[in-house]
PDB file of C-alpha atoms in Angstrom:
ATOM      1  CA  MET A 927      49.686  79.135 146.433  1.00  0.00           C
ATOM      2  CA  TRP A 928      47.742  79.363 143.333  1.00  0.00           C
ATOM      3  CA  LEU A 929      46.952  83.314 142.134  1.00  0.00           C
ATOM      4  CA  ARG A 930      44.550  84.401 139.101  1.00  0.00           C
ATOM      5  CA  THR A 931      45.496  87.935 138.729  1.00  0.00           C
ATOM      6  CA  GLY A 932      43.776  89.763 136.231  1.00  0.00           C
ATOM      7  CA  CYS A 933      43.892  93.499 134.579  1.00  0.00           C
ATOM      8  CA  LYS A 934      41.440  95.536 132.520  1.00  0.00           C
ATOM      9  CA  LEU A 935      42.814  99.205 130.664  1.00  0.00           C
ATOM     10  CA  SER A 936      40.486 100.982 128.353  1.00  0.00           C
ATOM     11  CA  PHE A 937      41.455 104.230 126.418  1.00  0.00           C
ATOM     12  CA  SER A 938      39.459 106.777 124.163  1.00  0.00           C
ATOM     13  CA  VAL A 939      42.415 106.742 121.066  1.00  0.00           C
ATOM     14  CA  ASP A 940      41.257 110.547 118.364  1.00  0.00           C
ATOM     15  CA  TYR A 941      44.652 109.088 116.410  1.00  0.00           C
ATOM     16  CA  PRO A 942      46.448 106.484 115.424  1.00  0.00           C
ATOM     17  CA  THR A 943      48.462 105.651 118.936  1.00  0.00           C
ATOM     18  CA  PRO A 944      51.935 104.419 119.391  1.00  0.00           C
ATOM     19  CA  PHE A 945      51.822 101.821 123.050  1.00  0.00           C
ATOM     20  CA  ILE A 946      54.679 100.186 125.023  1.00  0.00           C
ATOM     21  CA  LEU A 947      53.134  97.503 127.476  1.00  0.00           C
ATOM     22  CA  MET A 948      54.530  95.297 129.898  1.00  0.00           C
ATOM     23  CA  LEU A 949      51.956  93.662 131.480  1.00  0.00           C
ATOM     24  CA  ARG A 950      53.451  90.086 130.823  1.00  0.00           C
ATOM     25  CA  PRO A 951      54.680  87.741 134.088  1.00  0.00           C
ATOM     26  CA  ARG A 952      57.034  86.221 133.675  1.00  0.00           C
ATOM     27  CA  SER A 953      57.538  82.103 134.956  1.00  0.00           C
ATOM     28  CA  GLY A 954      61.108  82.126 136.995  1.00  0.00           C
ATOM     29  CA  ALA A 955      62.413  81.005 139.770  1.00  0.00           C
ATOM     30  CA  GLN A 956      59.795  82.776 141.932  1.00  0.00           C
ATOM     31  CA  GLN A 957      57.096  81.887 140.062  1.00  0.00           C
ATOM     32  CA  TRP A 958      55.577  79.765 137.617  1.00  0.00           C
ATOM     33  CA  VAL A 959      52.211  81.350 135.149  1.00  0.00           C
ATOM     34  CA  ALA A 960      50.567  78.158 134.390  1.00  0.00           C
ATOM     35  CA  ARG A 961      47.700  79.832 131.810  1.00  0.00           C
ATOM     36  CA  GLU A 962      47.184  83.092 130.028  1.00  0.00           C
ATOM     37  CA  SER A 963      45.347  85.176 128.664  1.00  0.00           C
ATOM     38  CA  TYR A 964      45.733  89.295 126.825  1.00  0.00           C
ATOM     39  CA  THR A 965      42.885  89.878 124.331  1.00  0.00           C
ATOM     40  CA  LEU A 966      43.216  93.137 122.413  1.00  0.00           C
ATOM     41  CA  THR A 967      39.765  94.674 120.966  1.00  0.00           C
ATOM     42  CA  PRO A 968      39.862  95.503 118.388  1.00  0.00           C
ATOM     43  CA  SER A 969      42.733  93.073 117.655  1.00  0.00           C
ATOM     44  CA  VAL A 970      46.363  94.802 116.441  1.00  0.00           C
ATOM     45  CA  GLN A 971      49.521  93.545 115.403  1.00  0.00           C
ATOM     46  CA  VAL A 972      51.900  92.759 118.557  1.00  0.00           C
ATOM     47  CA  LEU A 973      55.655  92.973 118.808  1.00  0.00           C
ATOM     48  CA  GLU A 974      56.640  91.014 121.659  1.00  0.00           C
ATOM     49  CA  TYR A 975      60.717  91.998 122.813  1.00  0.00           C
ATOM     50  CA  THR A 976      62.444  91.639 126.638  1.00  0.00           C
ATOM     51  CA  ASP A 977      64.124  94.796 127.198  1.00  0.00           C
ATOM     52  CA  ALA A 978      67.148  95.350 129.096  1.00  0.00           C
ATOM     53  CA  TYR A 979      65.799  93.894 133.028  1.00  0.00           C
ATOM     54  CA  GLY A 980      64.191  90.484 131.959  1.00  0.00           C
ATOM     55  CA  ASN A 981      60.361  92.232 131.020  1.00  0.00           C
ATOM     56  CA  LEU A 982      58.263  90.958 128.689  1.00  0.00           C
ATOM     57  CA  CYS A 983      56.961  94.283 127.050  1.00  0.00           C
ATOM     58  CA  GLN A 984      54.593  94.160 124.019  1.00  0.00           C
ATOM     59  CA  ARG A 985      54.302  96.536 120.643  1.00  0.00           C
ATOM     60  CA  LEU A 986      51.744  97.815 118.950  1.00  0.00           C
ATOM     61  CA  THR A 987      50.248 101.038 117.508  1.00  0.00           C
ATOM     62  CA  ALA A 988      46.023 101.245 119.187  1.00  0.00           C
ATOM     63  CA  PRO A 989      43.752 102.286 116.196  1.00  0.00           C
ATOM     64  CA  PRO A 990      41.093 105.142 117.205  1.00  0.00           C
ATOM     65  CA  GLY A 991      38.156 104.239 118.928  1.00  0.00           C
ATOM     66  CA  GLU A 992      37.285 102.864 122.090  1.00  0.00           C
ATOM     67  CA  PHE A 993      40.397 100.644 122.353  1.00  0.00           C
ATOM     68  CA  SER A 994      41.227  98.284 125.296  1.00  0.00           C
ATOM     69  CA  ILE A 995      43.830  95.710 126.957  1.00  0.00           C
ATOM     70  CA  GLN A 996      42.260  92.423 129.347  1.00  0.00           C
ATOM     71  CA  THR A 997      44.903  90.637 130.851  1.00  0.00           C
ATOM     72  CA  SER A 998      44.835  86.905 133.439  1.00  0.00           C
ATOM     73  CA  ALA A 999      46.960  84.720 134.198  1.00  0.00           C
ATOM     74  CA  ASP A1000      46.911  81.814 136.961  1.00  0.00           C
ATOM     75  CA  VAL A1001      50.197  81.516 138.505  1.00  0.00           C
ATOM     76  CA  LEU A1002      51.984  79.444 141.593  1.00  0.00           C
ATOM     77  CA  THR A1003      53.582  81.883 143.140  1.00  0.00           C
ATOM     78  CA  ASP A1004      55.518  81.808 147.417  1.00  0.00           C
ATOM     79  CA  GLN A1005      52.608  82.475 150.026  1.00  0.00           C
ATOM     80  CA  VAL A1006      55.986  84.281 152.029  1.00  0.00           C
ATOM     81  CA  ILE A1007      58.512  85.607 151.158  1.00  0.00           C
ATOM     82  CA  SER A1008      61.848  84.112 152.216  1.00  0.00           C
ATOM     83  CA  VAL A1009      63.540  86.740 155.265  1.00  0.00           C
ATOM     84  CA  ALA A1010      67.654  86.296 156.553  1.00  0.00           C
ATOM     85  CA  PRO A1011      67.820  88.361 159.513  1.00  0.00           C
ATOM     86  CA  GLY A1012      72.161  88.490 159.590  1.00  0.00           C
ATOM     87  CA  ALA A1013      72.637  87.901 155.741  1.00  0.00           C
ATOM     88  CA  PRO A1014      75.845  89.411 154.882  1.00  0.00           C
ATOM     89  CA  PHE A1015      76.410  92.737 153.012  1.00  0.00           C
ATOM     90  CA  ASP A1016      77.212  92.149 149.600  1.00  0.00           C
ATOM     91  CA  GLU A1017      81.280  93.901 148.808  1.00  0.00           C
ATOM     92  CA  VAL A1018      80.914  95.902 145.659  1.00  0.00           C
ATOM     93  CA  PRO A1019      84.504  94.019 144.128  1.00  0.00           C
ATOM     94  CA  THR A1020      81.939  90.523 144.359  1.00  0.00           C
ATOM     95  CA  LEU A1021      78.530  91.685 142.991  1.00  0.00           C
ATOM     96  CA  PRO A1022      77.520  89.597 140.418  1.00  0.00           C
ATOM     97  CA  ALA A1023      77.659  92.233 137.029  1.00  0.00           C
ATOM     98  CA  ASP A1024      74.587  92.599 136.547  1.00  0.00           C
ATOM     99  CA  VAL A1025      73.120  93.842 140.049  1.00  0.00           C
ATOM    100  CA  LEU A1026      76.374  96.736 139.634  1.00  0.00           C
ATOM    101  CA  LEU A1027      73.445  99.699 137.795  1.00  0.00           C
ATOM    102  CA  TYR A1028      71.091  98.748 140.564  1.00  0.00           C
ATOM    103  CA  LEU A1029      72.915 100.439 142.859  1.00  0.00           C
ATOM    104  CA  LEU A1030      73.677 104.327 141.036  1.00  0.00           C
ATOM    105  CA  PRO A1031      71.189 106.652 141.781  1.00  0.00           C
ATOM    106  CA  SER A1032      68.380 107.383 138.988  1.00  0.00           C
ATOM    107  CA  ARG A1033      65.506 109.717 138.015  1.00  0.00           C
ATOM    108  CA  TYR A1034      63.634 108.731 141.110  1.00  0.00           C
ATOM    109  CA  CYS A1035      66.131 107.393 143.137  1.00  0.00           C
ATOM    110  CA  GLU A1036      68.401 110.471 144.482  1.00  0.00           C
ATOM    111  CA  SER A1037      70.868 108.447 146.578  1.00  0.00           C
ATOM    112  CA  ASP A1038      73.827 110.609 146.189  1.00  0.00           C
ATOM    113  CA  ARG A1039      71.398 112.654 148.086  1.00  0.00           C
ATOM    114  CA  PHE A1040      70.957 110.318 150.862  1.00  0.00           C
ATOM    115  CA  ALA A1041      74.403 108.746 151.958  1.00  0.00           C
ATOM    116  CA  GLU A1042      74.298 111.293 155.689  1.00  0.00           C
ATOM    117  CA  MET A1043      70.841 109.849 155.930  1.00  0.00           C
ATOM    118  CA  ALA A1044      70.754 107.568 155.609  1.00  0.00           C
ATOM    119  CA  SER A1045      73.430 106.158 157.442  1.00  0.00           C
ATOM    120  CA  ALA A1046      72.008 107.763 160.582  1.00  0.00           C
ATOM    121  CA  ILE A1047      68.882 106.138 160.076  1.00  0.00           C
ATOM    122  CA  VAL A1048      70.676 102.383 160.144  1.00  0.00           C
ATOM    123  CA  ALA A1049      73.371 104.078 163.208  1.00  0.00           C
ATOM    124  CA  GLY A1050      74.703 100.599 165.000  1.00  0.00           C
ATOM    125  CA  VAL A1051      73.285  97.871 162.504  1.00  0.00           C
ATOM    126  CA  ALA A1052      75.416  95.319 161.821  1.00  0.00           C
ATOM    127  CA  PRO A1053      75.874  96.136 157.687  1.00  0.00           C
ATOM    128  CA  GLY A1054      73.000  94.161 155.277  1.00  0.00           C
ATOM    129  CA  TYR A1055      69.368  92.337 154.918  1.00  0.00           C
ATOM    130  CA  ASP A1056      69.510  93.898 158.864  1.00  0.00           C
ATOM    131  CA  GLN A1057      70.520  97.166 156.922  1.00  0.00           C
ATOM    132  CA  VAL A1058      67.678  97.101 154.761  1.00  0.00           C
ATOM    133  CA  ALA A1059      65.338  96.437 157.006  1.00  0.00           C
ATOM    134  CA  CYS A1060      65.925  99.136 159.753  1.00  0.00           C
ATOM    135  CA  ILE A1061      65.222 101.372 156.731  1.00  0.00           C
ATOM    136  CA  THR A1062      61.959  99.688 155.867  1.00  0.00           C
ATOM    137  CA  ASP A1063      61.507 100.417 160.032  1.00  0.00           C
ATOM    138  CA  TRP A1064      61.488 104.224 159.369  1.00  0.00           C
ATOM    139  CA  ILE A1065      59.686 104.009 156.215  1.00  0.00           C
ATOM    140  CA  ARG A1066      56.484 102.405 157.564  1.00  0.00           C
ATOM    141  CA  ARG A1067      57.056 105.205 160.986  1.00  0.00           C
ATOM    142  CA  GLU A1068      57.512 107.979 159.170  1.00  0.00           C
ATOM    143  CA  VAL A1069      55.902 108.415 155.678  1.00  0.00           C
ATOM    144  CA  ARG A1070      52.631 108.017 155.037  1.00  0.00           C
ATOM    145  CA  PHE A1071      51.236 105.681 153.298  1.00  0.00           C
ATOM    146  CA  ASN A1072      48.663 106.907 151.116  1.00  0.00           C
ATOM    147  CA  PRO A1073      47.161 105.371 148.608  1.00  0.00           C
ATOM    148  CA  ALA A1074      44.907 108.055 147.417  1.00  0.00           C
ATOM    149  CA  ALA A1075      48.264 110.914 147.640  1.00  0.00           C
ATOM    150  CA  ASN A1076      48.677 113.281 144.336  1.00  0.00           C
ATOM    151  CA  HIS A1077      52.262 114.101 144.861  1.00  0.00           C
ATOM    152  CA  THR A1078      52.601 113.078 141.073  1.00  0.00           C
ATOM    153  CA  GLN A1079      55.479 111.176 140.278  1.00  0.00           C
ATOM    154  CA  MET A1080      57.427 112.357 143.152  1.00  0.00           C
ATOM    155  CA  ALA A1081      61.512 111.048 143.586  1.00  0.00           C
ATOM    156  CA  ALA A1082      62.475 110.237 146.772  1.00  0.00           C
ATOM    157  CA  THR A1083      63.795 113.873 148.341  1.00  0.00           C
ATOM    158  CA  GLU A1084      59.869 114.148 147.633  1.00  0.00           C
ATOM    159  CA  VAL A1085      59.007 111.439 148.867  1.00  0.00           C
ATOM    160  CA  ASN A1086      61.188 112.778 151.905  1.00  0.00           C
ATOM    161  CA  GLU A1087      59.908 116.156 152.054  1.00  0.00           C
ATOM    162  CA  TYR A1088      56.514 115.226 151.655  1.00  0.00           C
ATOM    163  CA  ARG A1089      56.388 112.049 153.859  1.00  0.00           C
ATOM    164  CA  GLU A1090      53.896 110.378 152.281  1.00  0.00           C
ATOM    165  CA  GLY A1091      53.317 108.753 149.039  1.00  0.00           C
ATOM    166  CA  VAL A1092      52.048 105.307 147.281  1.00  0.00           C
ATOM    167  CA  CYS A1093      52.785 102.468 147.211  1.00  0.00           C
ATOM    168  CA  ARG A1094      56.170 102.944 143.952  1.00  0.00           C
ATOM    169  CA  ASP A1095      56.652 106.622 146.309  1.00  0.00           C
ATOM    170  CA  LEU A1096      58.106 104.396 150.072  1.00  0.00           C
ATOM    171  CA  ALA A1097      59.249 102.209 147.036  1.00  0.00           C
ATOM    172  CA  HIS A1098      61.629 104.608 145.601  1.00  0.00           C
ATOM    173  CA  LEU A1099      62.242 106.318 148.837  1.00  0.00           C
ATOM    174  CA  GLY A1100      63.440 102.442 150.001  1.00  0.00           C
ATOM    175  CA  ILE A1101      65.556 102.401 146.939  1.00  0.00           C
ATOM    176  CA  ALA A1102      67.835 105.962 147.776  1.00  0.00           C
ATOM    177  CA  LEU A1103      68.916 105.128 151.322  1.00  0.00           C
ATOM    178  CA  CYS A1104      69.991 101.290 150.055  1.00  0.00           C
ATOM    179  CA  ARG A1105      71.716 103.182 147.191  1.00  0.00           C
ATOM    180  CA  ALA A1106      73.892 105.301 149.334  1.00  0.00           C
ATOM    181  CA  LEU A1107      74.399 102.560 151.506  1.00  0.00           C
ATOM    182  CA  SER A1108      75.921 100.171 148.580  1.00  0.00           C
ATOM    183  CA  ILE A1109      73.262  97.845 149.529  1.00  0.00           C
ATOM    184  CA  PRO A1110      71.961  97.213 145.204  1.00  0.00           C
ATOM    185  CA  ALA A1111      68.138  98.204 145.493  1.00  0.00           C
ATOM    186  CA  ARG A1112      65.089  97.782 141.883  1.00  0.00           C
ATOM    187  CA  ILE A1113      62.044  98.754 142.110  1.00  0.00           C
ATOM    188  CA  VAL A1114      59.301  96.007 141.619  1.00  0.00           C
ATOM    189  CA  ALA A1115      56.000  95.980 139.714  1.00  0.00           C
ATOM    190  CA  GLY A1116      53.301  93.157 140.130  1.00  0.00           C
ATOM    191  CA  TYR A1117      49.715  91.797 142.186  1.00  0.00           C
ATOM    192  CA  LEU A1118      49.740  91.770 145.700  1.00  0.00           C
ATOM    193  CA  HIS A1119      46.587  88.972 146.563  1.00  0.00           C
ATOM    194  CA  GLY A1120      44.333  90.919 149.911  1.00  0.00           C
ATOM    195  CA  LEU A1121      46.019  94.552 148.576  1.00  0.00           C
ATOM    196  CA  VAL A1122      43.109  97.273 150.717  1.00  0.00           C
ATOM    197  CA  PRO A1123      42.470  99.280 147.832  1.00  0.00           C
ATOM    198  CA  MET A1124      43.355  96.958 144.739  1.00  0.00           C
ATOM    199  CA  ASP A1125      45.482  97.858 142.253  1.00  0.00           C
ATOM    200  CA  LEU A1126      48.419  97.123 141.399  1.00  0.00           C
ATOM    201  CA  HIS A1127      50.942  96.967 143.416  1.00  0.00           C
ATOM    202  CA  ALA A1128      54.715  98.614 143.990  1.00  0.00           C
ATOM    203  CA  TRP A1129      57.416  97.408 146.255  1.00  0.00           C
ATOM    204  CA  PHE A1130      61.187  96.909 146.577  1.00  0.00           C
ATOM    205  CA  GLU A1131      64.267  94.117 146.386  1.00  0.00           C
ATOM    206  CA  ALA A1132      67.859  94.156 148.348  1.00  0.00           C
ATOM    207  CA  TYR A1133      70.538  92.644 146.795  1.00  0.00           C
ATOM    208  CA  VAL A1134      72.246  90.893 150.697  1.00  0.00           C
ATOM    209  CA  GLY A1135      73.502  87.987 150.932  1.00  0.00           C
ATOM    210  CA  GLY A1136      74.101  86.807 147.131  1.00  0.00           C
ATOM    211  CA  ARG A1137      70.381  87.055 146.107  1.00  0.00           C
ATOM    212  CA  TRP A1138      67.798  89.810 145.885  1.00  0.00           C
ATOM    213  CA  TYR A1139      65.282  90.219 148.894  1.00  0.00           C
ATOM    214  CA  THR A1140      61.331  91.676 149.116  1.00  0.00           C
ATOM    215  CA  PHE A1141      60.789  95.213 151.250  1.00  0.00           C
ATOM    216  CA  ASP A1142      57.939  95.844 151.648  1.00  0.00           C
ATOM    217  CA  ALA A1143      57.162  99.652 153.631  1.00  0.00           C
ATOM    218  CA  SER A1144      53.465  99.273 152.120  1.00  0.00           C
ATOM    219  CA  GLN A1145      52.685  96.708 154.752  1.00  0.00           C
ATOM    220  CA  ASP A1146      52.544  95.410 158.500  1.00  0.00           C
ATOM    221  CA  GLY A1147      55.018  92.686 157.759  1.00  0.00           C
ATOM    222  CA  PRO A1148      57.036  90.464 155.411  1.00  0.00           C
ATOM    223  CA  ARG A1149      53.907  89.687 153.200  1.00  0.00           C
ATOM    224  CA  GLY A1150      53.175  86.663 150.415  1.00  0.00           C
ATOM    225  CA  GLY A1151      51.286  86.766 147.260  1.00  0.00           C
ATOM    226  CA  ARG A1152      53.059  88.118 145.368  1.00  0.00           C
ATOM    227  CA  VAL A1153      53.259  87.534 141.719  1.00  0.00           C
ATOM    228  CA  THR A1154      56.042  89.990 139.574  1.00  0.00           C
ATOM    229  CA  ILE A1155      55.253  92.056 136.364  1.00  0.00           C
ATOM    230  CA  GLY A1156      58.827  93.261 135.582  1.00  0.00           C
ATOM    231  CA  TYR A1157      61.975  95.037 137.047  1.00  0.00           C
ATOM    232  CA  GLY A1158      63.698  98.063 136.702  1.00  0.00           C
ATOM    233  CA  ARG A1159      65.765 100.658 138.164  1.00  0.00           C
ATOM    234  CA  ASP A1160      62.503 103.122 139.540  1.00  0.00           C
ATOM    235  CA  ALA A1161      58.990 103.638 138.670  1.00  0.00           C
ATOM    236  CA  ALA A1162      60.385 105.073 135.071  1.00  0.00           C
ATOM    237  CA  ASP A1163      61.509 100.652 133.700  1.00  0.00           C
ATOM    238  CA  VAL A1164      58.447  99.411 135.011  1.00  0.00           C
ATOM    239  CA  ALA A1165      55.463 101.243 133.280  1.00  0.00           C
ATOM    240  CA  ILE A1166      52.460  98.833 133.462  1.00  0.00           C
ATOM    241  CA  PHE A1167      51.779 100.777 129.630  1.00  0.00           C
ATOM    242  CA  THR A1168      53.652 104.108 127.703  1.00  0.00           C
ATOM    243  CA  GLN A1169      51.894 105.578 124.691  1.00  0.00           C
ATOM    244  CA  PHE A1170      53.351 107.941 123.078  1.00  0.00           C
ATOM    245  CA  GLY A1171      52.098 111.795 121.231  1.00  0.00           C
ATOM    246  CA  PRO A1172      49.108 113.248 121.722  1.00  0.00           C
ATOM    247  CA  ALA A1173      47.530 112.026 126.335  1.00  0.00           C
ATOM    248  CA  LEU A1174      44.573 109.460 126.215  1.00  0.00           C
ATOM    249  CA  ALA A1175      42.204 109.515 128.442  1.00  0.00           C
ATOM    250  CA  LEU A1176      41.996 106.022 130.281  1.00  0.00           C
ATOM    251  CA  HIS A1177      38.598 105.822 131.166  1.00  0.00           C
ATOM    252  CA  GLU A1178      38.746 102.482 132.806  1.00  0.00           C
ATOM    253  CA  MET A1179      41.652 100.181 134.609  1.00  0.00           C
ATOM    254  CA  GLN A1180      40.157  96.790 136.743  1.00  0.00           C
ATOM    255  CA  VAL A1181      42.646  94.642 139.171  1.00  0.00           C
ATOM    256  CA  THR A1182      41.641  91.860 140.501  1.00  0.00           C
ATOM    257  CA  VAL A1183      43.111  89.551 142.398  1.00  0.00           C
ATOM    258  CA  GLU A1184      42.219  86.122 143.325  1.00  0.00           C
ATOM    259  CA  LEU A1185      42.396  82.993 145.574  1.00  0.00           C
ATOM    260  CA  LEU A1186      42.976  80.335 144.054  1.00  0.00           C
ATOM    261  CA  GLU A1187      41.347  76.443 145.941  1.00  0.00           C
ATOM    262  CA  GLY A1188      44.524  74.201 144.235  1.00  0.00           C
ATOM    263  CA  ALA A1189      46.221  73.890 140.462  1.00  0.00           C
ATOM    264  CA  PRO A1190      44.209  75.151 138.453  1.00  0.00           C
ATOM    265  CA  GLY A1191      42.065  72.480 135.410  1.00  0.00           C
TER     266      GLY A1191
END
């Protein structure tokens, strides 16, 4: 399916302010970016680099005054996501070297505190994909997806305590529970067609059966129509913008995902 994604951010800037942005989707095995625009108002110099997770990041300094960032992309992506019930657990000694870091506890995914809970949730379930699906179903039942939740920057232990959160929070809990079972898991930030209310979205992927699979406890079941912007250990690695210095007011944010009838002209 072809999707047209868009994001607009507007700030009021008091002092020259350095930014790191992560707003460009990258073509890969699961998506193809056919057209893209990236407009800064006013125009400033941008330096782009690829971070440690393969994400495209942009560095710039915003001048004082009104400053806006507007992006758009036409992307070919899967209409349905791959599922693989029964896909086996990958033993740690056989994992690719670049997957190993997704086994470790991180700032928002304290997997070292979930070993007993994770084992109890998946008791009797075959190791591998079925365990991750069981964890996702458990979060879907036990943790309320609330896009308006105002618990700021919660870690997985706090999500488990409050039993509600935004998409990022549910992803953090899923990641922590997977890593507690020695299943590599990473957060994904991007767009989801048909998301209600529309916003940038977060879900997680788990590495089983020799590849990454998508899981999203905020949705009723497996859904395609996803455009990835970034991967990381947790939300600290996939912020769409990071600004340095005195906090700025983000006074406008618009996110759109449109289904196209066919390939863009």
